[in-house]
């Protein structure tokens, strides 16, 4: 038996920091590359067995035709059967539930149905966490996540850039003399939003042409891209600042509209992970909004530097995801086969919100080994956790203890709160 003394501090600290990822989410999270994803490889091709995906209800009550072999005929994904007949529940490999209808009470989970062994339930949402509602009641139910996030089990972004095929040259001439410096199309305007505040500051420095429902300059969908094409820059500002939340504002409005996107939403690193360098401008790259305005003005006047922001079009093309059928067929791609067979999201709320997980090191035998100043889990292991002290017992997600230290502690009468995990000690729930 390996004793605590023989463990190096680094090894033990790493274990403590990655522990909550295994307990709460069922696996270690990791980023997935969105670009150059080829839909011609599927995990079940060698077996020749069709995977049946049952959509329990259509998102927003808008259904699409499922006649024929939809996944193959439309997206060239073989051995993937997409159905919406609930009578096929017992034979389905994956059952998909869209979050919006669940949280609004318009649909319910089939918890009374006998769940076949090996069947996976997938939680699907393309909304930002703030709009997903209360997910605490869905603990220990879902085996898969289908979202825009790169660390989802199945990633379905709003869009992505794909390499152009050999001989496919879609480079278009970008006009260098445009009528508007900066444009913004916005329908959901709220003055308290961060993007609204940045807009007002930027508009004080340079002219910003605004379209949308909250202005008198309403823009029909047919005129969206032609209008943006006359703008040097487009404000691809997301209404929520959250991990990986990059919507059609970048992929369609800016990239397909022919304007250089000025982005705000996730951190700069999230954009760099999915978009080529020198293809966008992030507001966080500037000390002030005023400095951003100056840069945009200078860039528009320098035609050579401005045109460099479109060199990505020589090698890449925009792919938009707007059809729920295509999103669901992606389940049958290679990534599905790599998922653990017995995975379950025991805290879907925590995973979705990205909140910190608190680990309590119970009693001094463990606490005296390390300094817990700062964000030690991030600093040493890049794992978003918080190693706490005994004062945080009631709010801890995971308690790490030994039997001896548990009984020696004066707080031994305390009992784990709902959802709290104990590792070691007499109350180990592993």
PDB file of C-alpha atoms in Angstrom, residues 122-377:
ATOM      1  CA  UNK A 122     -28.115  12.977 -24.484  1.00  0.00           C
ATOM      2  CA  UNK A 123     -28.773  16.511 -23.218  1.00  0.00           C
ATOM      3  CA  UNK A 124     -28.752  19.050 -26.052  1.00  0.00           C
ATOM      4  CA  UNK A 125     -28.632  22.837 -25.869  1.00  0.00           C
ATOM      5  CA  UNK A 126     -27.200  25.609 -28.018  1.00  0.00           C
ATOM      6  CA  UNK A 127     -28.145  28.287 -25.494  1.00  0.00           C
ATOM      7  CA  UNK A 128     -25.741  30.125 -23.224  1.00  0.00           C
ATOM      8  CA  UNK A 129     -25.852  28.821 -19.606  1.00  0.00           C
ATOM      9  CA  UNK A 130     -27.823  31.829 -18.362  1.00  0.00           C
ATOM     10  CA  UNK A 131     -30.754  30.757 -20.551  1.00  0.00           C
ATOM     11  CA  UNK A 132     -30.685  27.041 -19.719  1.00  0.00           C
ATOM     12  CA  UNK A 133     -32.761  27.307 -16.550  1.00  0.00           C
ATOM     13  CA  UNK A 134     -32.393  25.151 -13.437  1.00  0.00           C
ATOM     14  CA  UNK A 135     -30.536  21.963 -14.307  1.00  0.00           C
ATOM     15  CA  UNK A 136     -30.041  20.629 -10.786  1.00  0.00           C
ATOM     16  CA  UNK A 137     -32.999  18.272 -11.102  1.00  0.00           C
ATOM     17  CA  UNK A 138     -31.275  16.525 -14.002  1.00  0.00           C
ATOM     18  CA  UNK A 139     -28.380  15.139 -11.957  1.00  0.00           C
ATOM     19  CA  UNK A 140     -27.372  11.529 -12.666  1.00  0.00           C
ATOM     20  CA  UNK A 141     -29.615  11.244 -15.740  1.00  0.00           C
ATOM     21  CA  UNK A 142     -27.682  12.137 -18.878  1.00  0.00           C
ATOM     22  CA  UNK A 143     -24.726  10.269 -20.361  1.00  0.00           C
ATOM     23  CA  UNK A 144     -23.864  12.722 -23.134  1.00  0.00           C
ATOM     24  CA  UNK A 145     -23.855  16.441 -23.827  1.00  0.00           C
ATOM     25  CA  UNK A 146     -24.519  17.980 -27.238  1.00  0.00           C
ATOM     26  CA  UNK A 147     -23.650  21.683 -27.231  1.00  0.00           C
ATOM     27  CA  UNK A 148     -21.509  24.306 -28.971  1.00  0.00           C
ATOM     28  CA  UNK A 149     -18.746  23.811 -26.402  1.00  0.00           C
ATOM     29  CA  UNK A 150     -15.518  22.146 -27.454  1.00  0.00           C
ATOM     30  CA  UNK A 151     -15.516  19.956 -24.344  1.00  0.00           C
ATOM     31  CA  UNK A 152     -18.983  18.566 -25.053  1.00  0.00           C
ATOM     32  CA  UNK A 153     -19.246  14.896 -25.921  1.00  0.00           C
ATOM     33  CA  UNK A 154     -20.699  15.928 -29.284  1.00  0.00           C
ATOM     34  CA  UNK A 155     -19.726  19.422 -30.424  1.00  0.00           C
ATOM     35  CA  UNK A 156     -22.233  21.193 -32.671  1.00  0.00           C
ATOM     36  CA  UNK A 157     -20.967  24.734 -33.243  1.00  0.00           C
ATOM     37  CA  UNK A 158     -22.962  27.462 -34.922  1.00  0.00           C
ATOM     38  CA  UNK A 159     -20.322  27.405 -37.615  1.00  0.00           C
ATOM     39  CA  UNK A 160     -16.722  26.566 -38.375  1.00  0.00           C
ATOM     40  CA  UNK A 161     -14.047  26.959 -41.022  1.00  0.00           C
ATOM     41  CA  UNK A 162     -13.226  23.971 -43.213  1.00  0.00           C
ATOM     42  CA  UNK A 163     -10.242  23.585 -45.491  1.00  0.00           C
ATOM     43  CA  UNK A 164     -11.106  24.054 -49.130  1.00  0.00           C
ATOM     44  CA  UNK A 165     -10.820  20.907 -51.173  1.00  0.00           C
ATOM     45  CA  UNK A 166      -8.162  20.556 -53.853  1.00  0.00           C
ATOM     46  CA  UNK A 167      -9.082  22.669 -56.849  1.00  0.00           C
ATOM     47  CA  UNK A 168     -11.769  24.494 -54.894  1.00  0.00           C
ATOM     48  CA  UNK A 169     -10.868  28.171 -54.915  1.00  0.00           C
ATOM     49  CA  UNK A 170     -13.589  30.307 -53.435  1.00  0.00           C
ATOM     50  CA  UNK A 171     -11.545  33.466 -52.973  1.00  0.00           C
ATOM     51  CA  UNK A 172     -13.724  36.476 -53.620  1.00  0.00           C
ATOM     52  CA  UNK A 173     -12.750  40.041 -54.279  1.00  0.00           C
ATOM     53  CA  UNK A 174     -13.251  42.085 -51.140  1.00  0.00           C
ATOM     54  CA  UNK A 175     -13.969  45.743 -51.921  1.00  0.00           C
ATOM     55  CA  UNK A 176     -11.474  47.993 -50.207  1.00  0.00           C
ATOM     56  CA  UNK A 177     -13.536  51.167 -50.498  1.00  0.00           C
ATOM     57  CA  UNK A 178     -16.643  50.785 -48.373  1.00  0.00           C
ATOM     58  CA  UNK A 179     -19.346  53.193 -47.291  1.00  0.00           C
ATOM     59  CA  UNK A 180     -19.419  52.449 -43.532  1.00  0.00           C
ATOM     60  CA  UNK A 181     -16.567  52.056 -41.081  1.00  0.00           C
ATOM     61  CA  UNK A 182     -18.311  49.925 -38.437  1.00  0.00           C
ATOM     62  CA  UNK A 183     -21.691  48.183 -38.566  1.00  0.00           C
ATOM     63  CA  UNK A 184     -23.730  46.341 -35.966  1.00  0.00           C
ATOM     64  CA  UNK A 185     -26.943  44.364 -36.398  1.00  0.00           C
ATOM     65  CA  UNK A 186     -28.663  43.781 -33.059  1.00  0.00           C
ATOM     66  CA  UNK A 187     -32.171  42.669 -32.132  1.00  0.00           C
ATOM     67  CA  UNK A 188     -31.821  41.876 -28.428  1.00  0.00           C
ATOM     68  CA  UNK A 189     -30.595  45.226 -27.134  1.00  0.00           C
ATOM     69  CA  UNK A 190     -30.325  45.773 -23.403  1.00  0.00           C
ATOM     70  CA  UNK A 191     -28.474  48.759 -22.083  1.00  0.00           C
ATOM     71  CA  UNK A 192     -27.015  46.796 -19.149  1.00  0.00           C
ATOM     72  CA  UNK A 193     -25.305  44.289 -21.451  1.00  0.00           C
ATOM     73  CA  UNK A 194     -21.545  44.597 -21.674  1.00  0.00           C
ATOM     74  CA  UNK A 195     -21.746  44.743 -25.453  1.00  0.00           C
ATOM     75  CA  UNK A 196     -24.114  47.720 -25.283  1.00  0.00           C
ATOM     76  CA  UNK A 197     -21.693  49.621 -23.078  1.00  0.00           C
ATOM     77  CA  UNK A 198     -18.794  48.867 -25.419  1.00  0.00           C
ATOM     78  CA  UNK A 199     -20.888  49.973 -28.392  1.00  0.00           C
ATOM     79  CA  UNK A 200     -21.666  53.358 -26.821  1.00  0.00           C
ATOM     80  CA  UNK A 201     -17.995  53.921 -25.984  1.00  0.00           C
ATOM     81  CA  UNK A 202     -16.924  52.924 -29.476  1.00  0.00           C
ATOM     82  CA  UNK A 203     -19.578  55.073 -31.125  1.00  0.00           C
ATOM     83  CA  UNK A 204     -18.182  58.045 -29.241  1.00  0.00           C
ATOM     84  CA  UNK A 205     -14.806  57.424 -30.900  1.00  0.00           C
ATOM     85  CA  UNK A 206     -15.798  56.325 -34.417  1.00  0.00           C
ATOM     86  CA  UNK A 207     -19.110  56.192 -36.316  1.00  0.00           C
ATOM     87  CA  UNK A 208     -21.047  52.941 -35.881  1.00  0.00           C
ATOM     88  CA  UNK A 209     -23.971  52.190 -38.200  1.00  0.00           C
ATOM     89  CA  UNK A 210     -26.612  50.204 -36.290  1.00  0.00           C
ATOM     90  CA  UNK A 211     -29.409  48.046 -37.687  1.00  0.00           C
ATOM     91  CA  UNK A 212     -31.993  45.917 -35.939  1.00  0.00           C
ATOM     92  CA  UNK A 213     -35.359  45.751 -34.218  1.00  0.00           C
ATOM     93  CA  UNK A 214     -34.479  48.347 -31.577  1.00  0.00           C
ATOM     94  CA  UNK A 215     -33.628  50.942 -34.228  1.00  0.00           C
ATOM     95  CA  UNK A 216     -35.670  52.346 -37.077  1.00  0.00           C
ATOM     96  CA  UNK A 217     -33.179  50.834 -39.519  1.00  0.00           C
ATOM     97  CA  UNK A 218     -34.834  47.407 -39.684  1.00  0.00           C
ATOM     98  CA  UNK A 219     -32.879  44.988 -41.870  1.00  0.00           C
ATOM     99  CA  UNK A 220     -34.673  42.048 -43.564  1.00  0.00           C
ATOM    100  CA  UNK A 221     -32.744  38.785 -43.725  1.00  0.00           C
ATOM    101  CA  UNK A 222     -32.361  39.044 -47.503  1.00  0.00           C
ATOM    102  CA  UNK A 223     -30.497  42.337 -47.096  1.00  0.00           C
ATOM    103  CA  UNK A 224     -28.301  41.251 -44.170  1.00  0.00           C
ATOM    104  CA  UNK A 225     -25.133  40.106 -45.931  1.00  0.00           C
ATOM    105  CA  UNK A 226     -25.291  42.657 -48.784  1.00  0.00           C
ATOM    106  CA  UNK A 227     -25.516  45.446 -46.210  1.00  0.00           C
ATOM    107  CA  UNK A 228     -22.636  44.120 -44.104  1.00  0.00           C
ATOM    108  CA  UNK A 229     -20.483  43.808 -47.235  1.00  0.00           C
ATOM    109  CA  UNK A 230     -20.385  47.611 -47.400  1.00  0.00           C
ATOM    110  CA  UNK A 231     -18.863  47.816 -43.897  1.00  0.00           C
ATOM    111  CA  UNK A 232     -15.166  47.646 -43.117  1.00  0.00           C
ATOM    112  CA  UNK A 233     -15.813  46.107 -39.709  1.00  0.00           C
ATOM    113  CA  UNK A 234     -18.692  44.233 -38.117  1.00  0.00           C
ATOM    114  CA  UNK A 235     -19.350  44.064 -34.374  1.00  0.00           C
ATOM    115  CA  UNK A 236     -19.753  40.335 -33.709  1.00  0.00           C
ATOM    116  CA  UNK A 237     -20.708  40.975 -30.092  1.00  0.00           C
ATOM    117  CA  UNK A 238     -22.294  38.046 -28.230  1.00  0.00           C
ATOM    118  CA  UNK A 239     -25.103  38.786 -25.776  1.00  0.00           C
ATOM    119  CA  UNK A 240     -23.471  36.508 -23.206  1.00  0.00           C
ATOM    120  CA  UNK A 241     -19.839  36.242 -22.211  1.00  0.00           C
ATOM    121  CA  UNK A 242     -19.312  32.523 -21.676  1.00  0.00           C
ATOM    122  CA  UNK A 243     -17.022  29.671 -22.678  1.00  0.00           C
ATOM    123  CA  UNK A 244     -16.968  28.842 -26.419  1.00  0.00           C
ATOM    124  CA  UNK A 245     -20.203  30.748 -27.113  1.00  0.00           C
ATOM    125  CA  UNK A 246     -19.448  31.936 -30.655  1.00  0.00           C
ATOM    126  CA  UNK A 247     -22.575  32.238 -32.773  1.00  0.00           C
ATOM    127  CA  UNK A 248     -23.565  33.106 -36.336  1.00  0.00           C
ATOM    128  CA  UNK A 249     -22.550  36.700 -35.616  1.00  0.00           C
ATOM    129  CA  UNK A 250     -19.007  35.651 -36.477  1.00  0.00           C
ATOM    130  CA  UNK A 251     -19.501  32.814 -38.960  1.00  0.00           C
ATOM    131  CA  UNK A 252     -22.352  34.205 -41.052  1.00  0.00           C
ATOM    132  CA  UNK A 253     -22.665  37.930 -40.440  1.00  0.00           C
ATOM    133  CA  UNK A 254     -18.980  38.860 -40.459  1.00  0.00           C
ATOM    134  CA  UNK A 255     -17.152  36.112 -42.347  1.00  0.00           C
ATOM    135  CA  UNK A 256     -19.797  35.519 -45.021  1.00  0.00           C
ATOM    136  CA  UNK A 257     -20.716  39.199 -45.086  1.00  0.00           C
ATOM    137  CA  UNK A 258     -17.198  40.191 -46.075  1.00  0.00           C
ATOM    138  CA  UNK A 259     -16.388  42.420 -43.097  1.00  0.00           C
ATOM    139  CA  UNK A 260     -13.591  42.080 -40.573  1.00  0.00           C
ATOM    140  CA  UNK A 261     -15.200  40.875 -37.331  1.00  0.00           C
ATOM    141  CA  UNK A 262     -14.618  42.800 -34.128  1.00  0.00           C
ATOM    142  CA  UNK A 263     -15.475  40.133 -31.573  1.00  0.00           C
ATOM    143  CA  UNK A 264     -16.521  40.174 -27.940  1.00  0.00           C
ATOM    144  CA  UNK A 265     -17.748  37.210 -25.925  1.00  0.00           C
ATOM    145  CA  UNK A 266     -15.518  34.302 -24.895  1.00  0.00           C
ATOM    146  CA  UNK A 267     -11.839  34.924 -24.126  1.00  0.00           C
ATOM    147  CA  UNK A 268      -9.406  35.564 -26.938  1.00  0.00           C
ATOM    148  CA  UNK A 269      -8.061  32.018 -26.578  1.00  0.00           C
ATOM    149  CA  UNK A 270     -11.467  30.547 -27.484  1.00  0.00           C
ATOM    150  CA  UNK A 271     -11.528  32.464 -30.755  1.00  0.00           C
ATOM    151  CA  UNK A 272      -7.944  31.509 -31.554  1.00  0.00           C
ATOM    152  CA  UNK A 273      -8.888  27.852 -31.131  1.00  0.00           C
ATOM    153  CA  UNK A 274     -11.485  27.942 -33.918  1.00  0.00           C
ATOM    154  CA  UNK A 275     -10.517  30.809 -36.232  1.00  0.00           C
ATOM    155  CA  UNK A 276      -7.332  31.534 -38.224  1.00  0.00           C
ATOM    156  CA  UNK A 277      -4.946  34.193 -36.949  1.00  0.00           C
ATOM    157  CA  UNK A 278      -5.379  37.684 -38.357  1.00  0.00           C
ATOM    158  CA  UNK A 279      -8.999  36.991 -39.323  1.00  0.00           C
ATOM    159  CA  UNK A 280     -10.670  38.858 -36.446  1.00  0.00           C
ATOM    160  CA  UNK A 281     -10.075  41.594 -33.872  1.00  0.00           C
ATOM    161  CA  UNK A 282     -10.863  40.951 -30.202  1.00  0.00           C
ATOM    162  CA  UNK A 283     -11.800  43.875 -27.977  1.00  0.00           C
ATOM    163  CA  UNK A 284      -9.648  42.447 -25.167  1.00  0.00           C
ATOM    164  CA  UNK A 285      -6.542  43.127 -27.243  1.00  0.00           C
ATOM    165  CA  UNK A 286      -6.836  46.854 -26.521  1.00  0.00           C
ATOM    166  CA  UNK A 287      -6.261  48.830 -23.358  1.00  0.00           C
ATOM    167  CA  UNK A 288      -9.414  50.860 -23.978  1.00  0.00           C
ATOM    168  CA  UNK A 289     -12.341  51.054 -26.379  1.00  0.00           C
ATOM    169  CA  UNK A 290     -10.960  54.383 -27.537  1.00  0.00           C
ATOM    170  CA  UNK A 291      -7.736  52.640 -28.581  1.00  0.00           C
ATOM    171  CA  UNK A 292      -9.816  50.076 -30.454  1.00  0.00           C
ATOM    172  CA  UNK A 293     -11.550  52.857 -32.364  1.00  0.00           C
ATOM    173  CA  UNK A 294      -8.238  54.410 -33.346  1.00  0.00           C
ATOM    174  CA  UNK A 295      -6.966  51.067 -34.604  1.00  0.00           C
ATOM    175  CA  UNK A 296     -10.057  50.483 -36.743  1.00  0.00           C
ATOM    176  CA  UNK A 297      -9.767  53.940 -38.269  1.00  0.00           C
ATOM    177  CA  UNK A 298      -6.096  53.439 -39.138  1.00  0.00           C
ATOM    178  CA  UNK A 299      -6.668  49.931 -40.480  1.00  0.00           C
ATOM    179  CA  UNK A 300      -9.446  51.058 -42.831  1.00  0.00           C
ATOM    180  CA  UNK A 301      -7.103  53.662 -44.293  1.00  0.00           C
ATOM    181  CA  UNK A 302      -4.299  51.139 -44.844  1.00  0.00           C
ATOM    182  CA  UNK A 303      -5.696  49.001 -47.677  1.00  0.00           C
ATOM    183  CA  UNK A 304      -2.815  46.507 -47.628  1.00  0.00           C
ATOM    184  CA  UNK A 305      -3.110  45.754 -43.925  1.00  0.00           C
ATOM    185  CA  UNK A 306      -6.893  45.644 -44.183  1.00  0.00           C
ATOM    186  CA  UNK A 307      -6.809  43.142 -47.056  1.00  0.00           C
ATOM    187  CA  UNK A 308      -4.512  40.893 -45.019  1.00  0.00           C
ATOM    188  CA  UNK A 309      -7.496  40.129 -42.763  1.00  0.00           C
ATOM    189  CA  UNK A 310      -9.033  38.195 -45.658  1.00  0.00           C
ATOM    190  CA  UNK A 311      -6.081  35.994 -46.641  1.00  0.00           C
ATOM    191  CA  UNK A 312      -7.703  33.117 -44.739  1.00  0.00           C
ATOM    192  CA  UNK A 313     -10.226  32.872 -47.575  1.00  0.00           C
ATOM    193  CA  UNK A 314      -7.486  31.429 -49.797  1.00  0.00           C
ATOM    194  CA  UNK A 315      -7.549  28.186 -47.815  1.00  0.00           C
ATOM    195  CA  UNK A 316     -10.714  28.128 -45.727  1.00  0.00           C
ATOM    196  CA  UNK A 317     -14.459  28.203 -46.303  1.00  0.00           C
ATOM    197  CA  UNK A 318     -17.302  28.867 -43.877  1.00  0.00           C
ATOM    198  CA  UNK A 319     -19.546  25.999 -42.845  1.00  0.00           C
ATOM    199  CA  UNK A 320     -22.793  26.921 -41.046  1.00  0.00           C
ATOM    200  CA  UNK A 321     -24.853  24.501 -38.961  1.00  0.00           C
ATOM    201  CA  UNK A 322     -28.535  25.393 -39.104  1.00  0.00           C
ATOM    202  CA  UNK A 323     -30.283  22.034 -39.572  1.00  0.00           C
ATOM    203  CA  UNK A 324     -31.030  19.956 -36.465  1.00  0.00           C
ATOM    204  CA  UNK A 325     -30.774  16.786 -38.538  1.00  0.00           C
ATOM    205  CA  UNK A 326     -27.146  17.460 -39.369  1.00  0.00           C
ATOM    206  CA  UNK A 327     -26.364  18.214 -35.741  1.00  0.00           C
ATOM    207  CA  UNK A 328     -27.906  14.914 -34.663  1.00  0.00           C
ATOM    208  CA  UNK A 329     -26.230  12.867 -37.378  1.00  0.00           C
ATOM    209  CA  UNK A 330     -22.885  14.088 -36.035  1.00  0.00           C
ATOM    210  CA  UNK A 331     -23.461  11.782 -33.064  1.00  0.00           C
ATOM    211  CA  UNK A 332     -22.487   8.877 -35.317  1.00  0.00           C
ATOM    212  CA  UNK A 333     -19.056  10.296 -36.072  1.00  0.00           C
ATOM    213  CA  UNK A 334     -15.861   8.937 -34.596  1.00  0.00           C
ATOM    214  CA  UNK A 335     -16.103  10.868 -31.314  1.00  0.00           C
ATOM    215  CA  UNK A 336     -19.166   8.868 -30.206  1.00  0.00           C
ATOM    216  CA  UNK A 337     -17.196   5.627 -29.987  1.00  0.00           C
ATOM    217  CA  UNK A 338     -14.585   7.190 -27.706  1.00  0.00           C
ATOM    218  CA  UNK A 339     -17.083   7.955 -24.936  1.00  0.00           C
ATOM    219  CA  UNK A 340     -16.970   5.862 -21.735  1.00  0.00           C
ATOM    220  CA  UNK A 341     -19.726   3.272 -21.655  1.00  0.00           C
ATOM    221  CA  UNK A 342     -20.844   4.053 -18.107  1.00  0.00           C
ATOM    222  CA  UNK A 343     -20.443   7.811 -18.041  1.00  0.00           C
ATOM    223  CA  UNK A 344     -23.083   9.940 -16.313  1.00  0.00           C
ATOM    224  CA  UNK A 345     -23.267  13.654 -15.545  1.00  0.00           C
ATOM    225  CA  UNK A 346     -23.860  13.697 -11.816  1.00  0.00           C
ATOM    226  CA  UNK A 347     -23.872  17.514 -11.765  1.00  0.00           C
ATOM    227  CA  UNK A 348     -25.074  18.836 -15.116  1.00  0.00           C
ATOM    228  CA  UNK A 349     -25.596  22.285 -13.604  1.00  0.00           C
ATOM    229  CA  UNK A 350     -21.941  22.547 -12.590  1.00  0.00           C
ATOM    230  CA  UNK A 351     -20.693  21.354 -15.956  1.00  0.00           C
ATOM    231  CA  UNK A 352     -22.962  23.682 -17.897  1.00  0.00           C
ATOM    232  CA  UNK A 353     -22.260  26.775 -15.817  1.00  0.00           C
ATOM    233  CA  UNK A 354     -18.554  26.063 -15.590  1.00  0.00           C
ATOM    234  CA  UNK A 355     -18.552  26.933 -11.900  1.00  0.00           C
ATOM    235  CA  UNK A 356     -15.582  26.064  -9.694  1.00  0.00           C
ATOM    236  CA  UNK A 357     -15.615  22.763  -7.816  1.00  0.00           C
ATOM    237  CA  UNK A 358     -14.571  23.042  -4.162  1.00  0.00           C
ATOM    238  CA  UNK A 359     -12.386  20.258  -2.713  1.00  0.00           C
ATOM    239  CA  UNK A 360     -12.099  20.155   1.074  1.00  0.00           C
ATOM    240  CA  UNK A 361      -8.880  18.673   2.496  1.00  0.00           C
ATOM    241  CA  UNK A 362     -10.143  17.355   5.813  1.00  0.00           C
ATOM    242  CA  UNK A 363      -7.896  18.030   8.796  1.00  0.00           C
ATOM    243  CA  UNK A 364      -4.266  19.047   9.046  1.00  0.00           C
ATOM    244  CA  UNK A 365      -2.676  15.769   7.911  1.00  0.00           C
ATOM    245  CA  UNK A 366      -3.456  16.807   4.360  1.00  0.00           C
ATOM    246  CA  UNK A 367      -3.669  20.563   4.728  1.00  0.00           C
ATOM    247  CA  UNK A 368      -0.147  20.995   6.107  1.00  0.00           C
ATOM    248  CA  UNK A 369       1.422  19.465   3.004  1.00  0.00           C
ATOM    249  CA  UNK A 370       0.685  22.386   0.725  1.00  0.00           C
ATOM    250  CA  UNK A 371       0.165  26.085   0.569  1.00  0.00           C
ATOM    251  CA  UNK A 372      -3.384  26.679  -0.683  1.00  0.00           C
ATOM    252  CA  UNK A 373      -2.885  30.324  -1.525  1.00  0.00           C
ATOM    253  CA  UNK A 374      -4.218  31.433  -4.880  1.00  0.00           C
ATOM    254  CA  UNK A 375      -5.838  29.094  -7.393  1.00  0.00           C
ATOM    255  CA  UNK A 376      -3.498  26.173  -6.747  1.00  0.00           C
ATOM    256  CA  UNK A 377      -5.371  23.738  -8.970  1.00  0.00           C
TER     257      UNK A 377
END
